Short mmCIF file of C-alpha atoms and ligand atoms in Angstrom, two decimals:
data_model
loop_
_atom_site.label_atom_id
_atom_site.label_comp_id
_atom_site.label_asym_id
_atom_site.label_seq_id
_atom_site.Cartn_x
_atom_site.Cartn_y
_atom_site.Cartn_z
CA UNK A 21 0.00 0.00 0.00
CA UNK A 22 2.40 2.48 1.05
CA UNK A 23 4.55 1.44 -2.47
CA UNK A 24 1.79 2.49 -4.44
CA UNK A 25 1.48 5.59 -2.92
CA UNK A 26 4.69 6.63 -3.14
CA UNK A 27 4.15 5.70 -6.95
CA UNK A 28 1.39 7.70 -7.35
CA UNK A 29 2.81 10.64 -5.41
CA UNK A 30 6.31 10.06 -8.05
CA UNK A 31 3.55 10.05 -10.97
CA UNK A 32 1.41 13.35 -9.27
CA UNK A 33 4.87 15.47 -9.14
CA UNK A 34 5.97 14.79 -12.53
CA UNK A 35 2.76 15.74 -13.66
CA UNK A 36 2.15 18.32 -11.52
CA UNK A 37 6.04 19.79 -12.67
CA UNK A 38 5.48 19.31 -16.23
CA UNK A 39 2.03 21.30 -15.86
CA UNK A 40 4.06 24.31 -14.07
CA UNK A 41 7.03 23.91 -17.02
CA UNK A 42 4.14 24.11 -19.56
CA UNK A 43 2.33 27.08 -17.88
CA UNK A 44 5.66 29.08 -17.76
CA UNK A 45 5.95 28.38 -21.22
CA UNK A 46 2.57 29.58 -21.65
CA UNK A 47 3.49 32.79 -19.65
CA UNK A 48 6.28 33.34 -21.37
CA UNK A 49 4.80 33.44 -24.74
CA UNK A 50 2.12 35.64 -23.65
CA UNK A 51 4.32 37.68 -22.36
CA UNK A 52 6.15 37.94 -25.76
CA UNK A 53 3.08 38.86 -27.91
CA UNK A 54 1.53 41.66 -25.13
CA UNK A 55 5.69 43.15 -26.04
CA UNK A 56 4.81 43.37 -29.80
CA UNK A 57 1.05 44.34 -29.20
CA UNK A 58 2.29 46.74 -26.43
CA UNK A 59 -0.19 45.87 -24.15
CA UNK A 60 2.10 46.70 -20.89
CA UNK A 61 1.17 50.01 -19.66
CA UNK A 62 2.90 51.95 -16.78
CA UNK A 63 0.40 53.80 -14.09
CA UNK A 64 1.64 56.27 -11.74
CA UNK A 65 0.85 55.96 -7.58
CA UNK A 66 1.29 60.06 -6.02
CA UNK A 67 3.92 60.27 -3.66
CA UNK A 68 2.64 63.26 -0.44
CA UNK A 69 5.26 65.41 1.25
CA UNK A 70 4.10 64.94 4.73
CA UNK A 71 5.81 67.85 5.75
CA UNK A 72 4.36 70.34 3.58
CA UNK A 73 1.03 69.38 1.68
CA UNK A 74 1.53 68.38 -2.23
CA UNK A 75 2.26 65.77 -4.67
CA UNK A 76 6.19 65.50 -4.77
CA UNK A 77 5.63 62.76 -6.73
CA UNK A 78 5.17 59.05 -8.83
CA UNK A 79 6.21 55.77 -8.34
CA UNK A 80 5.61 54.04 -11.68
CA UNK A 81 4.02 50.69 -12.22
CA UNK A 82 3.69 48.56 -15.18
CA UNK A 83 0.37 47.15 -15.86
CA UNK A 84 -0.47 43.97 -17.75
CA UNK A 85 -3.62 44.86 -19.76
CA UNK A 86 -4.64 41.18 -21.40
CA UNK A 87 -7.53 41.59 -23.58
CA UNK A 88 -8.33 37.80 -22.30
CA UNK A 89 -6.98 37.79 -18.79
CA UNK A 90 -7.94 41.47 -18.15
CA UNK A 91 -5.55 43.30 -16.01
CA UNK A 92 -2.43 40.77 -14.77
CA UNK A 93 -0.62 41.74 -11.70
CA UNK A 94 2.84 42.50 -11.77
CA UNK A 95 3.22 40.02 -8.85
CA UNK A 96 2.09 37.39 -11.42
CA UNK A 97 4.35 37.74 -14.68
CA UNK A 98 7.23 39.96 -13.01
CA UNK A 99 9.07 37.27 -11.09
CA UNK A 100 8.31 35.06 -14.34
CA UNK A 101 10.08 37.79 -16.08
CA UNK A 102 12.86 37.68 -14.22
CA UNK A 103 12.98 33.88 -15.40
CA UNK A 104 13.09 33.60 -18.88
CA UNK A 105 14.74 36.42 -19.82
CA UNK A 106 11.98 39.17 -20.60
CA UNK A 107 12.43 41.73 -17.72
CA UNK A 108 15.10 43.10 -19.46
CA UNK A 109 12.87 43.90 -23.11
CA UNK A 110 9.88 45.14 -20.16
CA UNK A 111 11.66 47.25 -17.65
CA UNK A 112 12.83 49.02 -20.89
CA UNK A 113 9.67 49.75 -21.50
CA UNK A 114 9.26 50.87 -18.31
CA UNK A 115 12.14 53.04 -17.89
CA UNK A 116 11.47 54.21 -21.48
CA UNK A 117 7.36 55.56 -21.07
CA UNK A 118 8.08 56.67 -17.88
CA UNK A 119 10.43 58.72 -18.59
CA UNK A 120 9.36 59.93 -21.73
CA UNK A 121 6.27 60.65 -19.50
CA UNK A 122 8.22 63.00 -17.13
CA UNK A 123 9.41 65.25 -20.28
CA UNK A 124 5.42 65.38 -21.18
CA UNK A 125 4.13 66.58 -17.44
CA UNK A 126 7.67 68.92 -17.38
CA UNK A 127 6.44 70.48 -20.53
CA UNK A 128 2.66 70.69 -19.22
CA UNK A 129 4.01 72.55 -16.10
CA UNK A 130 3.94 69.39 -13.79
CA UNK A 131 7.25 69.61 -12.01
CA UNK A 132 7.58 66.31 -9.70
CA UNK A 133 10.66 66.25 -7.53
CA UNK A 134 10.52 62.15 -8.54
CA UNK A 135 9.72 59.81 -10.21
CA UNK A 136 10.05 56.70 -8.82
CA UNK A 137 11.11 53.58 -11.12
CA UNK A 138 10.94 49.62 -9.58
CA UNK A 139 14.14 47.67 -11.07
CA UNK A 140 14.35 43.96 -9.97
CA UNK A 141 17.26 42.13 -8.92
CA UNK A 142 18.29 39.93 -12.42
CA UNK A 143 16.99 43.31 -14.29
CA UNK A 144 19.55 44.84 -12.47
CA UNK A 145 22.31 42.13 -12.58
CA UNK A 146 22.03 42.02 -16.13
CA UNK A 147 20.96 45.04 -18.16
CA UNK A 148 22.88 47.91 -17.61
CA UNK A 149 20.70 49.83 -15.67
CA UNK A 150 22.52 52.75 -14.78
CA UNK A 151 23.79 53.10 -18.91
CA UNK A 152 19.96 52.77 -20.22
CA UNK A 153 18.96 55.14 -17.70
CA UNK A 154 21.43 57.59 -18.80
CA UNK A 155 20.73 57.50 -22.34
CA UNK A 156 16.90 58.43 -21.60
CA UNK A 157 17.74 61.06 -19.85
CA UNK A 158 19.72 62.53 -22.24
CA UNK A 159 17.29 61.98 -24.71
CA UNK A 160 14.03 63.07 -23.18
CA UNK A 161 16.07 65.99 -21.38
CA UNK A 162 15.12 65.00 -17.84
CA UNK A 163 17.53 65.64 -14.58
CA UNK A 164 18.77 62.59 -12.98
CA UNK A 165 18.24 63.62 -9.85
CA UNK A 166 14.57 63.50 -10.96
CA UNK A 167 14.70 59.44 -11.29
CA UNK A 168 14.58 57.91 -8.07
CA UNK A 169 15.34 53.51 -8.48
CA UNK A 170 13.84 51.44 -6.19
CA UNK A 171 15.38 48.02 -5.59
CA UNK A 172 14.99 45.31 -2.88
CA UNK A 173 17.43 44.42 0.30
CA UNK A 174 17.81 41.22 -1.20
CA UNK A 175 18.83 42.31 -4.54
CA UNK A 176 21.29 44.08 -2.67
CA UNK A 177 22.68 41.07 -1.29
CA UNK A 178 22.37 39.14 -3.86
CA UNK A 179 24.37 40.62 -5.92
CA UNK A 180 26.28 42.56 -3.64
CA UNK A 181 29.60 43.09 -5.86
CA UNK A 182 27.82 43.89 -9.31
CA UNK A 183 25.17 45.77 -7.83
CA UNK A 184 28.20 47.35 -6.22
CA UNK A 185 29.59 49.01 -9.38
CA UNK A 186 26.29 49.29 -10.68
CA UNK A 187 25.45 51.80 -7.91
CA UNK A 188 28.19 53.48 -7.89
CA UNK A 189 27.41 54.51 -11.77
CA UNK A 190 24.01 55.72 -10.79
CA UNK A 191 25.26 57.95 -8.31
CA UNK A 192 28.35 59.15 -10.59
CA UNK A 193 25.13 60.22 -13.17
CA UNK A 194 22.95 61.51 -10.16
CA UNK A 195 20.32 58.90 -10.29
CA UNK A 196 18.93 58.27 -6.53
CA UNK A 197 18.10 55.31 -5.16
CA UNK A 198 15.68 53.57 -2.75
CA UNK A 199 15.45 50.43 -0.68
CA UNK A 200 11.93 49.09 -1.61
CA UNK A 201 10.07 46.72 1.12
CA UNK A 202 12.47 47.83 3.65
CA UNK A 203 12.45 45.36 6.80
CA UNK A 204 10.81 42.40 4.86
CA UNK A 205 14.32 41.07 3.29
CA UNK A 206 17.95 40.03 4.44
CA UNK A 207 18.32 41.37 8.04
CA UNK A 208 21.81 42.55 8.20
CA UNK A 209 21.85 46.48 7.53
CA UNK A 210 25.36 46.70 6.60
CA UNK A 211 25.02 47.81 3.54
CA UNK A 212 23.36 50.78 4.75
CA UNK A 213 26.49 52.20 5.31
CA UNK A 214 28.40 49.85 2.25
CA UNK A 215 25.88 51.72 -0.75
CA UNK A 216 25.12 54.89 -1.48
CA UNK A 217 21.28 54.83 -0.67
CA UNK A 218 18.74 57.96 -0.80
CA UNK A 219 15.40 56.82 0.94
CA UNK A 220 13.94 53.70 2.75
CA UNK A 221 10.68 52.65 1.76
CA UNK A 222 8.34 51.04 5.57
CA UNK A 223 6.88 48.11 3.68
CA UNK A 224 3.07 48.14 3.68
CA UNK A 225 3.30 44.83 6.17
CA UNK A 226 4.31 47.37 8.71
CA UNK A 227 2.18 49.68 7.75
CA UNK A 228 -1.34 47.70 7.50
CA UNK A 229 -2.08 47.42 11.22
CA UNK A 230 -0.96 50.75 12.32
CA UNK A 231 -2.29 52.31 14.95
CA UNK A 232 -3.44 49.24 16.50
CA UNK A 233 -0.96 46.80 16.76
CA UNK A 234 1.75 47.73 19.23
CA UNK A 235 4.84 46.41 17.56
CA UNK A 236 4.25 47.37 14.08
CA UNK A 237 3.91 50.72 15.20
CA UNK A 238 7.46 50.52 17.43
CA UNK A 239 9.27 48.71 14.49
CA UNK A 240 7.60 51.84 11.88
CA UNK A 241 9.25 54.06 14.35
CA UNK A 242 12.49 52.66 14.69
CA UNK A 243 13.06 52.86 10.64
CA UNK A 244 11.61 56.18 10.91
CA UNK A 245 14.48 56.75 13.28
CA UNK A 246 17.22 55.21 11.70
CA UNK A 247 16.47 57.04 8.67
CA UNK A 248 16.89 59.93 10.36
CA UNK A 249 20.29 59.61 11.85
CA UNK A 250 21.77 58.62 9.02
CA UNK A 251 20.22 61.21 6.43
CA UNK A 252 17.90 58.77 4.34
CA UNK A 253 14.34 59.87 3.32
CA UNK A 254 11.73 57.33 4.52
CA UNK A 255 8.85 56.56 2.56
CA UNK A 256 5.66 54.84 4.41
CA UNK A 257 4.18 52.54 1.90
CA UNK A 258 0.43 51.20 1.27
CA UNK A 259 -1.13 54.23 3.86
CA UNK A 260 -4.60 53.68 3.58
CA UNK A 261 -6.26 55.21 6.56
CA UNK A 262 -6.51 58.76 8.11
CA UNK A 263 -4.86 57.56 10.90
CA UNK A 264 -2.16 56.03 9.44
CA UNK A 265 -1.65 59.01 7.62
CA UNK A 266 -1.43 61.26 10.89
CA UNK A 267 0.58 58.45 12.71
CA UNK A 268 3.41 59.14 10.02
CA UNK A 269 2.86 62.61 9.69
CA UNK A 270 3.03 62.86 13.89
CA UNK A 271 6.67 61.18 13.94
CA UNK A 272 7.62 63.25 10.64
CA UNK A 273 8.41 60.57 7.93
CA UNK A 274 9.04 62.47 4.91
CA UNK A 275 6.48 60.54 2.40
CA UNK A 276 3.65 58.92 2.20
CA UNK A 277 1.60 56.77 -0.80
CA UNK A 278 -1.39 54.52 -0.88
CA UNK A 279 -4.89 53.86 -1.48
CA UNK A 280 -6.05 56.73 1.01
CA UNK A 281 -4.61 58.88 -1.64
CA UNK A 282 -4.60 57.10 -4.45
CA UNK A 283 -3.54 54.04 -6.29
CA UNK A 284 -2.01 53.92 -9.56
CA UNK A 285 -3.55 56.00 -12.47
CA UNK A 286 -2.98 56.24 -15.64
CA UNK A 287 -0.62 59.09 -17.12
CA UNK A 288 -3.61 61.54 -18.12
CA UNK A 289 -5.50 61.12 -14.97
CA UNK A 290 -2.02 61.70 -12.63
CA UNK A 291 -1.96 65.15 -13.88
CA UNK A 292 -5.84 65.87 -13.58
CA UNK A 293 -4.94 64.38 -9.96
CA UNK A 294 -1.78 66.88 -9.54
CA UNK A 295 -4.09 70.04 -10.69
CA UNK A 296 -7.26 69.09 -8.53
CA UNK A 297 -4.74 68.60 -5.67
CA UNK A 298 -2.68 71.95 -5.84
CA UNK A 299 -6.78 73.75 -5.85
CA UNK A 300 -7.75 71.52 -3.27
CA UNK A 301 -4.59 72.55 -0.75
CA UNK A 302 -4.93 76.35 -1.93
CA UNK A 303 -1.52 76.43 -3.43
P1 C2E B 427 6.09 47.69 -4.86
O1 C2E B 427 7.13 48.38 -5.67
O2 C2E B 427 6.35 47.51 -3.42
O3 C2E B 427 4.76 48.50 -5.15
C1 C2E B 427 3.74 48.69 -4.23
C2 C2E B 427 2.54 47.84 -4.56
O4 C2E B 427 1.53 48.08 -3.58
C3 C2E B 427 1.88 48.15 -5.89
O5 C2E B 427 1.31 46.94 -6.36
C4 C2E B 427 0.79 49.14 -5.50
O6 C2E B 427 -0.27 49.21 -6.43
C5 C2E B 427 0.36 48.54 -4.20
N1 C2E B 427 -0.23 49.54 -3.29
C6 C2E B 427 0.03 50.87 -3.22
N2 C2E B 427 -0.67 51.45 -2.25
C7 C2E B 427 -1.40 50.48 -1.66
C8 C2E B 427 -2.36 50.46 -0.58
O7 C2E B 427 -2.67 51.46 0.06
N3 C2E B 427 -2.89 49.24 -0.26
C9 C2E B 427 -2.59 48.11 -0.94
N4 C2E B 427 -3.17 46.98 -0.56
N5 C2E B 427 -1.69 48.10 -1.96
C10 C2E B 427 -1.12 49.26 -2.32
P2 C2E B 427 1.51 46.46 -7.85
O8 C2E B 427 1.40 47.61 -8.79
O9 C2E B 427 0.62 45.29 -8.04
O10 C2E B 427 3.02 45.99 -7.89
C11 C2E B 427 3.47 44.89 -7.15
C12 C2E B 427 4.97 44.78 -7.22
O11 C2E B 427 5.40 44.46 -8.54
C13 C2E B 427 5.71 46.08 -6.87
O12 C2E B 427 5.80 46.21 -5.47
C14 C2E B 427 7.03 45.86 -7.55
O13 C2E B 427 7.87 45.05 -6.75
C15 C2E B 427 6.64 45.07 -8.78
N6 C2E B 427 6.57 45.99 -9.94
C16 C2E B 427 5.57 46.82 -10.30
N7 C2E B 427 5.89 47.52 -11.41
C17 C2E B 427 7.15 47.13 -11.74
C18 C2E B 427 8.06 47.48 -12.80
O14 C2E B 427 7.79 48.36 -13.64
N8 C2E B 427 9.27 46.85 -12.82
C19 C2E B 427 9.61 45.91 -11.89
N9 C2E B 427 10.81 45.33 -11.99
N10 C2E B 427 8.79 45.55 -10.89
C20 C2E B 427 7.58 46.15 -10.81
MG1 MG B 428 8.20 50.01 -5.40
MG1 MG B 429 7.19 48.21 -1.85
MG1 MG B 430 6.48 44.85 -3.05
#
């Protein structure tokens, strides 16, 4: 009896792995086509100054618009991306509408301090980043210390000597840089002090429960801290209550995004949003 189990569980992984193997392939070929039909879109999420009172600006975020899937989550194709290969032909096309997109809002008189791009780790790794970055820049015209990256503590890690010289080129060109999901990777905060990082970025896990829960709170407020001290901007991701929003504004994190003041939007309505904001706080 417990022979032909194990058989069966044998057969019910190789099936089950051959399913996943042909699903990626699936994925990746989808992914492929929505490239030539352009079907990946970038939205912009506001960033708030919670010191003063007004947009300082956009994270960017690719969206995944399948006319038979609907609207695919990054969470969903991104890390599949990574995988085979692709992330390097999409964050292009990231880096390239977005900012192409900053020229267009610079020329209709919307002047963000930044605009925030997401690069993942093997993106990173592999792609020249910092060099791609640099030749948009010159070509749309935009400052680079308008272009804020925003990268994970594990890609950090990960790739620790690469990403090394990698961020040394972006700060050589003036590019900032984040630490995205800060407190949800690698633990050791060495390279804190190893890279030259801009801003921290309270991951929304922290964030969610705030006020209530005790510890999330304490741990929000000891990044909030250590930000301070050592000259980083802090960033408090996912806000979507009023009293979130006052418990970061009350221990004077610099930024704030999320739902309570908007998700991502697409280009057109971001700078509706900017205009209706700047009437709305009487500047
Ligand atoms: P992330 O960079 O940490 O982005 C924040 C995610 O939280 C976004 O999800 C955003 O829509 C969502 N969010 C913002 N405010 C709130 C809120 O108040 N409540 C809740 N529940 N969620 C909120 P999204 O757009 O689905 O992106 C997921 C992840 O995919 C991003 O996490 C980022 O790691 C990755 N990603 C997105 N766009 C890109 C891209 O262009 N390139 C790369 N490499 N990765 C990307
Ligand atoms: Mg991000
Ligand atoms: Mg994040
Ligand atoms: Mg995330």
């Amino acid at each position: 009896q417990a022979k032909g189990q194990g058989r069966n569980m044998f057969h019910y992984y190789t099936s089950s792995l051959t399913i996943a193997a042909a699903e990626k392939l699936r994925l990746e070929g989808r992914m492929r086509r929505a490239l030539e039909l352009d079907q990946f879109l970038v939205y912009y999420q506001p960033q708030i100054s919670l010191l003063g009172d007004g947009i300082i600006g956009a994270e960017a975020l690719i969206r995944w618009i399948d006319p038979e899937k609907g609207s695919v989550s990054p969470g969903d194709f991104i890390p599949a991306a990574e995988e085979c290969g692709l992330i390097g032909a999409i964050g292009d096309r990231v880096l390239e509408a977005s900012i192409k997109q900053m020229r267009h809002w610079m020329d209709d008189g919307i002047h963000l301090e930044k605009l925030a791009i997401n690069i993942s780790p093997r993106q990173f790794r592999l792609y020249d980043v910092p060099e791609r970055i640099a030749d948009l820049l010159h070509r749309y015209n935009v400052p680079a210390d308008r272009i804020e990256l925003e990268i994970t503590e594990s890609a950090l890690m990960e790739h620790g000597e690469r990403a090394g010289q990698a961020l040394q080129t972006l700060k050589e060109i003036g590019i900032r840089l984040a630490i995205d999901d800060f407190g949800t990777g690698y633990s050791s905060l060495a390279y804190l002090k190893r890279f030259p990082i801009d801003a921290l970025k309270i991951d929304r896990s922290f964030v969610m429960d705030i006020p209530g829960d005790e510890s999330d709170a304490q741990i929000a407020q000891a990044i909030i801290a250590m930000a301070q001290s050592l000259k980083l901007k802090v960033v408090a991701e996912g806000v979507e209550t009023e009293a979130q929003l006052r418990f970061f504004r009350e221990r004077s994190c610099d930024y704030a995004q999320g739902y309570l003041i908007s998700p991502a939007i697409p280009a057109d309505k971001f700078a509706d949003f900017v205009r209706s904001y700047l009437q709305m706080s009487g500047f």
